Short mmCIF file of C-alpha atoms in Angstrom, two decimals:
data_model
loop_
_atom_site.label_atom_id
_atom_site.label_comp_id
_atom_site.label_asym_id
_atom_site.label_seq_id
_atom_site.Cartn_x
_atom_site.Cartn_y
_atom_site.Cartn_z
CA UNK A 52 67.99 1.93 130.25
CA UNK A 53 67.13 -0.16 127.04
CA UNK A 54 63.67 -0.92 128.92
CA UNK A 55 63.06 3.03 129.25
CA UNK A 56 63.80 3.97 126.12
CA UNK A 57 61.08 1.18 124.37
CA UNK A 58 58.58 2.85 126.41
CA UNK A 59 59.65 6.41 125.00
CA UNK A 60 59.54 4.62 121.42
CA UNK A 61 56.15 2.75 122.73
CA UNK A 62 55.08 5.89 123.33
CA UNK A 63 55.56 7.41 119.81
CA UNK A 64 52.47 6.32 118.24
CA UNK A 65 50.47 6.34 121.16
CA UNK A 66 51.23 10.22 121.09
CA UNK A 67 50.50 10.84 117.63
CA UNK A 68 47.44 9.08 117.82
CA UNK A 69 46.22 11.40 120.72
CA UNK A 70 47.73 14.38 119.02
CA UNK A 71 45.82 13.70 115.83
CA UNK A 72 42.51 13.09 117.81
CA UNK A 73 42.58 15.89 119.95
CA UNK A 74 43.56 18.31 116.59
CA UNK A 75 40.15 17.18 114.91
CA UNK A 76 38.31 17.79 117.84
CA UNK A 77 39.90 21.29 118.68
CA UNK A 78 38.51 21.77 115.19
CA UNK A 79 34.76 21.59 115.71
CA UNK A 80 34.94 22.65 119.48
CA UNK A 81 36.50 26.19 118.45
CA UNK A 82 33.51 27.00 116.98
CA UNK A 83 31.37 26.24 119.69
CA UNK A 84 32.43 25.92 122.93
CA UNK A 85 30.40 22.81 123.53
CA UNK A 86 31.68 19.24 124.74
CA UNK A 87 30.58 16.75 122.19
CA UNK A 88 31.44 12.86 123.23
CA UNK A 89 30.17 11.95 119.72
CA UNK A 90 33.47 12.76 118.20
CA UNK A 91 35.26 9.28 120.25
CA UNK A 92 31.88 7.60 118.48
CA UNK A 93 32.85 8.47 115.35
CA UNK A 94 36.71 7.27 115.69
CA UNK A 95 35.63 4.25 117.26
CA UNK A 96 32.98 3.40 114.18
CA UNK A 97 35.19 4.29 111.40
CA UNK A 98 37.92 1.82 112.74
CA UNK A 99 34.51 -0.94 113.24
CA UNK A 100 33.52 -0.08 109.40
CA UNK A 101 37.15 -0.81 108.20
CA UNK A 102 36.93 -4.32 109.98
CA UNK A 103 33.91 -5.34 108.77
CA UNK A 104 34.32 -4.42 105.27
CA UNK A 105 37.63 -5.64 105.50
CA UNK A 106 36.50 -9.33 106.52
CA UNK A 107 33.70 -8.75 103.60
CA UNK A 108 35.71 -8.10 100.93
CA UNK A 109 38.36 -11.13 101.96
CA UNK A 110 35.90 -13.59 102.41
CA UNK A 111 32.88 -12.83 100.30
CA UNK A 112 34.45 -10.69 97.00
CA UNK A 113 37.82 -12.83 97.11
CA UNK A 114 39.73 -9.89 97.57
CA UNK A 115 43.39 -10.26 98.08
CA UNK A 116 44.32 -8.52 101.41
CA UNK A 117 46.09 -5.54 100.25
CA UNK A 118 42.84 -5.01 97.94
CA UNK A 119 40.42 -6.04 100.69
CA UNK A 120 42.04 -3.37 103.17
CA UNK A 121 41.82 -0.86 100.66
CA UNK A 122 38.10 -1.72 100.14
CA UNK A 123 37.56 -1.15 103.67
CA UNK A 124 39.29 1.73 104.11
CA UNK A 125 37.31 3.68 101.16
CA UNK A 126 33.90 2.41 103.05
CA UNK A 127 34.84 3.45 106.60
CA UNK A 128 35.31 6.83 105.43
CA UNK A 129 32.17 6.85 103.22
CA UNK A 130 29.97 5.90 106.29
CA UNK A 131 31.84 7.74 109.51
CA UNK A 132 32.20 10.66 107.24
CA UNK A 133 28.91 10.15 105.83
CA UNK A 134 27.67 9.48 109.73
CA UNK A 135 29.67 12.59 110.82
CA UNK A 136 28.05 15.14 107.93
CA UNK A 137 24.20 13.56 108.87
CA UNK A 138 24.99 14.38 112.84
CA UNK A 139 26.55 17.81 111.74
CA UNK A 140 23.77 19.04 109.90
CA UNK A 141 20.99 17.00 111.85
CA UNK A 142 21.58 16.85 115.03
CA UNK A 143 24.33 18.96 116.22
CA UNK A 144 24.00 22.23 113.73
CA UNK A 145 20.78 22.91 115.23
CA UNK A 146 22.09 22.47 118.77
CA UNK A 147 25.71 23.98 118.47
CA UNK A 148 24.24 27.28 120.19
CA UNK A 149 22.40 26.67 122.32
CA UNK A 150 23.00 24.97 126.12
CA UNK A 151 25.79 22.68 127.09
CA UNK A 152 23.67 20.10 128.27
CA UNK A 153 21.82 19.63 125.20
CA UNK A 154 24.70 19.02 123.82
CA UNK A 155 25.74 16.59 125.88
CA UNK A 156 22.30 14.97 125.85
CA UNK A 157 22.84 14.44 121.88
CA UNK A 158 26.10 13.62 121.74
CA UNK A 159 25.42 10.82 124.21
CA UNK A 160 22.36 9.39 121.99
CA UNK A 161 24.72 9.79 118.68
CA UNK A 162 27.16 7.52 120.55
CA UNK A 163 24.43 4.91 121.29
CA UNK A 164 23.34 4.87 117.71
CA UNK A 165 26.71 4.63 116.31
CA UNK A 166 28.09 2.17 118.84
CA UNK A 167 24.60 -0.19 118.22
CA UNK A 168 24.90 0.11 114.59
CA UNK A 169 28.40 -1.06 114.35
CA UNK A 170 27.32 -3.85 116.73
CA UNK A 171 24.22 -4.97 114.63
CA UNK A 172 26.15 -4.91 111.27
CA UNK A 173 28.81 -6.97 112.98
CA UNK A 174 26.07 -9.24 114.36
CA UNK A 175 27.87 -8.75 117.95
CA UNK A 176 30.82 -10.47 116.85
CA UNK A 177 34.28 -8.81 117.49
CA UNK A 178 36.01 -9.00 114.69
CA UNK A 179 39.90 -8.83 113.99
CA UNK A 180 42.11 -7.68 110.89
CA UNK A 181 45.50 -10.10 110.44
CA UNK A 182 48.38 -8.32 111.65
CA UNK A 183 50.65 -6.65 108.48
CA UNK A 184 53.52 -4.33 108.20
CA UNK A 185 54.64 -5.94 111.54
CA UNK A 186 58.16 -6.51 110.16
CA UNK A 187 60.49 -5.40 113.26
CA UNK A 188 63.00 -2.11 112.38
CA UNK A 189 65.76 -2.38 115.75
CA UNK A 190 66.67 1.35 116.43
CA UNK A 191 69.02 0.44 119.57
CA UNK A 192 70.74 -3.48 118.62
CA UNK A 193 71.41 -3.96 122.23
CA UNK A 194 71.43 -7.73 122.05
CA UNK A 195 69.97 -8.41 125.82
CA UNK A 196 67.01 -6.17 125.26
CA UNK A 197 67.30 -4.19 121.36
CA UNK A 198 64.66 -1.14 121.18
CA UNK A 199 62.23 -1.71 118.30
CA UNK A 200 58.93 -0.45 116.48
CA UNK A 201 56.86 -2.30 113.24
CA UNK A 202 56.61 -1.08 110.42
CA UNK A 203 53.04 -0.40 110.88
CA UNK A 204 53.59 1.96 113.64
CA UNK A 205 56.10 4.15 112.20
CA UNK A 206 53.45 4.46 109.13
CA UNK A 207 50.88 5.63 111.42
CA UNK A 208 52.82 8.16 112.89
CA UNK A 209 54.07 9.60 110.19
CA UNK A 210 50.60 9.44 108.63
CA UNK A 211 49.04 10.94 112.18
CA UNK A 212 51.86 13.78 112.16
CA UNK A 213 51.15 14.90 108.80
CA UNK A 214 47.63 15.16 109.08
CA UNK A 215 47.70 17.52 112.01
CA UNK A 216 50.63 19.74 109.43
CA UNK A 217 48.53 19.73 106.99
CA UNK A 218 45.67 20.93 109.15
CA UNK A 219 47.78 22.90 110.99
CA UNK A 220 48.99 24.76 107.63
CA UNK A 221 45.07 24.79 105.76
CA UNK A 222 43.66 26.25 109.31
CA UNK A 223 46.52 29.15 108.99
CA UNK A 224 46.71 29.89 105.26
CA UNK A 225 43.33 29.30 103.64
CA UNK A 226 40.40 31.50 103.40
CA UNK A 227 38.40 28.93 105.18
CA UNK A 228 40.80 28.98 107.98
CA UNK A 229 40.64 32.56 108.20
CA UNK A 230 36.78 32.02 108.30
CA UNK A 231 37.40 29.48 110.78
CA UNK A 232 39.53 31.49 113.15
CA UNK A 233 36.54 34.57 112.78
CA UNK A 234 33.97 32.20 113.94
CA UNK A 235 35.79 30.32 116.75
CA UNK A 236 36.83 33.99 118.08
CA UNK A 237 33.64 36.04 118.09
CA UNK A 238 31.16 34.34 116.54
CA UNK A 239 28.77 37.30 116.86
CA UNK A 240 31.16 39.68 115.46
CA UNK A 241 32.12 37.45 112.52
CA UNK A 242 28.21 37.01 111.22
CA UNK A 243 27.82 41.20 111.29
CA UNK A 244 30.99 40.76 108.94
CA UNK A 245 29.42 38.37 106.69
CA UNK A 246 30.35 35.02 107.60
CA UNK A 247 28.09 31.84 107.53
CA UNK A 248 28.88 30.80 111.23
CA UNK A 249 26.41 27.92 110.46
CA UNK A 250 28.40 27.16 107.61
CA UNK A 251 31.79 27.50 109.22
CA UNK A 252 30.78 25.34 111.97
CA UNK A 253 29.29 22.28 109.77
CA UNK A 254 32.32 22.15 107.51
CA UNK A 255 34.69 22.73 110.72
CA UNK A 256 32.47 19.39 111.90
CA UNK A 257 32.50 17.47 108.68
CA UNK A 258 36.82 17.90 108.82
CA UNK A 259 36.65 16.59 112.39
CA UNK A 260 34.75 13.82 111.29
CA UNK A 261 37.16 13.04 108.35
CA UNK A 262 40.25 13.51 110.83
CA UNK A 263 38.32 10.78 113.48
CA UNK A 264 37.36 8.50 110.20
CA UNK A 265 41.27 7.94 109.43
CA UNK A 266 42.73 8.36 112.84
CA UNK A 267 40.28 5.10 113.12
CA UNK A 268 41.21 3.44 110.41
CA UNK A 269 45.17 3.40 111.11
CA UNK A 270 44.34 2.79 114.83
CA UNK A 271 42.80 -0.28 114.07
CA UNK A 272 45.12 -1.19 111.67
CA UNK A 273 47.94 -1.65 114.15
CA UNK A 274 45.52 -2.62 117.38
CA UNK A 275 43.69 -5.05 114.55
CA UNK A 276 40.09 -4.73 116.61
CA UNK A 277 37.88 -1.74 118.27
CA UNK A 278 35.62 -2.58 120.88
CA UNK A 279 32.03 -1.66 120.94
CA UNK A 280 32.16 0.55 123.75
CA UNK A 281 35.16 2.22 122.52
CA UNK A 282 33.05 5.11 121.27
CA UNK A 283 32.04 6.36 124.64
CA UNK A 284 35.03 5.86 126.23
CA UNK A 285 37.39 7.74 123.53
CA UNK A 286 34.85 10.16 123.67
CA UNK A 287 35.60 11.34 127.06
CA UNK A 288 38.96 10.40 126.92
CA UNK A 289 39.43 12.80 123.74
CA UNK A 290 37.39 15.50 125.71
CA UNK A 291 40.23 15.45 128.26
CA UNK A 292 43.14 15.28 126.30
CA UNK A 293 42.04 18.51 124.27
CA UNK A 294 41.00 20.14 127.68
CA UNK A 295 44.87 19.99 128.48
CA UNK A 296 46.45 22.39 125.66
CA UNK A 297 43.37 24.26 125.76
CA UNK A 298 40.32 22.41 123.57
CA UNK A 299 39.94 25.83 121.33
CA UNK A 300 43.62 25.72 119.89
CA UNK A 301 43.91 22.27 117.77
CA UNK A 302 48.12 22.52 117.64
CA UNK A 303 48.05 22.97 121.78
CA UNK A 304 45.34 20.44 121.98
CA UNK A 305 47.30 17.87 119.92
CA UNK A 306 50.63 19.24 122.19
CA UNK A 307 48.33 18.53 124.94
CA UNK A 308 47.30 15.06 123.50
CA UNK A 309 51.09 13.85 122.97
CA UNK A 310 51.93 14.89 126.50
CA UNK A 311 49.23 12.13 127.68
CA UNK A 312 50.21 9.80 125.34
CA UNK A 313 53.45 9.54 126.98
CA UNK A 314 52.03 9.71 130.24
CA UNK A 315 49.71 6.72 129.64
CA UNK A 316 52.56 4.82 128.21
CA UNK A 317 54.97 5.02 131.32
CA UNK A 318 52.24 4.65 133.42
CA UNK A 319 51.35 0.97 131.70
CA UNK A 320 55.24 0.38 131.76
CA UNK A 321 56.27 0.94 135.24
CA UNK A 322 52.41 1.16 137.25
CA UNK A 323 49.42 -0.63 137.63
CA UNK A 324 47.74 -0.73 134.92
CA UNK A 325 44.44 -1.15 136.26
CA UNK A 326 45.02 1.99 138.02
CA UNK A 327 46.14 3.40 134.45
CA UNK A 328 42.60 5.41 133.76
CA UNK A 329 41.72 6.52 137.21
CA UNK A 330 45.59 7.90 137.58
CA UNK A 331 45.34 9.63 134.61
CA UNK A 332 41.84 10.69 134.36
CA UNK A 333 42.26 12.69 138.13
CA UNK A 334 45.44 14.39 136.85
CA UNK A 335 44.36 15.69 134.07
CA UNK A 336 40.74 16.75 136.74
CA UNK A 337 43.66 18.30 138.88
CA UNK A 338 45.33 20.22 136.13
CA UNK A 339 41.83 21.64 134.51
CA UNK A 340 41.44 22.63 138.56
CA UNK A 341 44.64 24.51 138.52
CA UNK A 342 45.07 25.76 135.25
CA UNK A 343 41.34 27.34 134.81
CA UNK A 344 40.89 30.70 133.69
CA UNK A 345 37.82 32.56 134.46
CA UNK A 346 36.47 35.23 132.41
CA UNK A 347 34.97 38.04 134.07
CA UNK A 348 31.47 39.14 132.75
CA UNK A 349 30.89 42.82 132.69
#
């Protein structure tokens, strides 16, 4: 029993982190209906940015670590945001309406770029942060096996919930959400009323981006390293997880995200976990199968 409920506490953060990533990309795929893999890119190189300024500012500006993190952290969101609002406007704006494999097409060289340049600038090294905020907090003292979580991952679920209330609560109170909602609806309909769909859609993509960018940075600041080809393969992964609570709602897509967060989590606990991807990966094929809803064209 203790062993079951670490994996439900393991799970915790692993949930929030999928809720928060499938939220952001709800976000920008509202708007356009398109399946953009460069979104996993983006996570993956904000949480390489924060590592590499990270190690620059401890060992070549003598920065204490608390300062050094910090330094990090304000440069991994000035370059993956930065990144995101230069593919927005560039590459994906002009490409948002038109077919789905041009989309895909792009998104797949934006991933390349992104994943090359964090390899260059980290001169294919992988480098790690030192763990911190790893002090133990015992929610279950059982003294044979007591149930526990750091520090560091309570902080990042907190921080992961909050950012999906507080996009939850700007997407359904403020006039840009109402903009947002016009757009993602009826696109057509909501230019004829005035709206900048072009607009909409670039900040829509420019608040995914900033969701990915921190989503990366905590990530990373528990896991302490990000893999190169992390970008692709969050990319897909995120694609799926949104596809579950239905990738045009961001609250059901991050409902959708925590339910395979869980899922993941047992699976590693009591599976095989080199089975892990391909078990999870053809249930959630199965359940798009099942669940798909066909529009009728008149």
């Amino acid at each position: 029993m203790a062993y079951f409920l670490q994996q439900i506490a393991n799970a915790v953060p692993v949930a929030a982190l999928y809720a928060a990533l499938a939220f952001g990309f709800s976000i920008a795929f509202a708007v356009t209906r398109r399946a953009d893999i460069g979104y996993g890119a983006l996570f993956a190189f904000s949480a390489q940015m924060f590592v590499l300024f990270s190690g620059y500012g401890w060992s070549h500006l003598w920065l204490v670590l608390p300062t050094a993190l910090g330094f990090g952290a304000i440069m991994a969101l000035l370059y993956s945001v930065g990144a995101g609002l230069v593919v927005g406007r560039h590459v994906m704006r002009p490409l948002a309406f038109s077919s789905d494999n041009t989309v895909v097409v792009a998104a797949l060289g934006v991933v390349l770029v992104l994943m090359e340049t964090a390899r260059l600038a980290s001169d294919t090294r992988s480098l790690w942060l030192p763990p911190f905020l790893n002090a133990r907090i015992t929610f279950w003292a059982d003294p044979a096996f007591p149930v526990v979580l750091t520090v560091i991952q309570l902080a990042n679920t907190g921080a992961m919930l909050a950012i999906v209330a507080v996009g939850y609560l700007v997407l359904s109170h403020s006039a840009w959400g109402r903009r947002w909602r016009a757009v993602s609806e009826d696109r057509l309909a909501a230019e004829l009323c005035g709206v900048d769909a072009a607009g909409v859609y670039l900040s829509a993509y420019a608040v995914a981006a900033l969701i990915a960018s921190l989503t990366g940075i905590l990530a990373v600041s528990y896991y302490g390293n990000m893999d190169f080809g992390a970008g692709l393969v969050f990319g897909v992964k995120v694609l799926f997880i949104a596809a579950i609570g239905g990738a045009g709602a961001p609250l059901l897509s991050a409902l959708g995200g925590a339910a395979m967060g869980l899922a993941e989590t047992l699976w590693s606990a009591y599976g095989d976990f080199l089975w892990r991807d391909l078990v999870i990966f053809s249930a959630l094929v199965l359940l798009l199968v099942i669940f798909r809803r066909e529009k009728t064209v008149p």
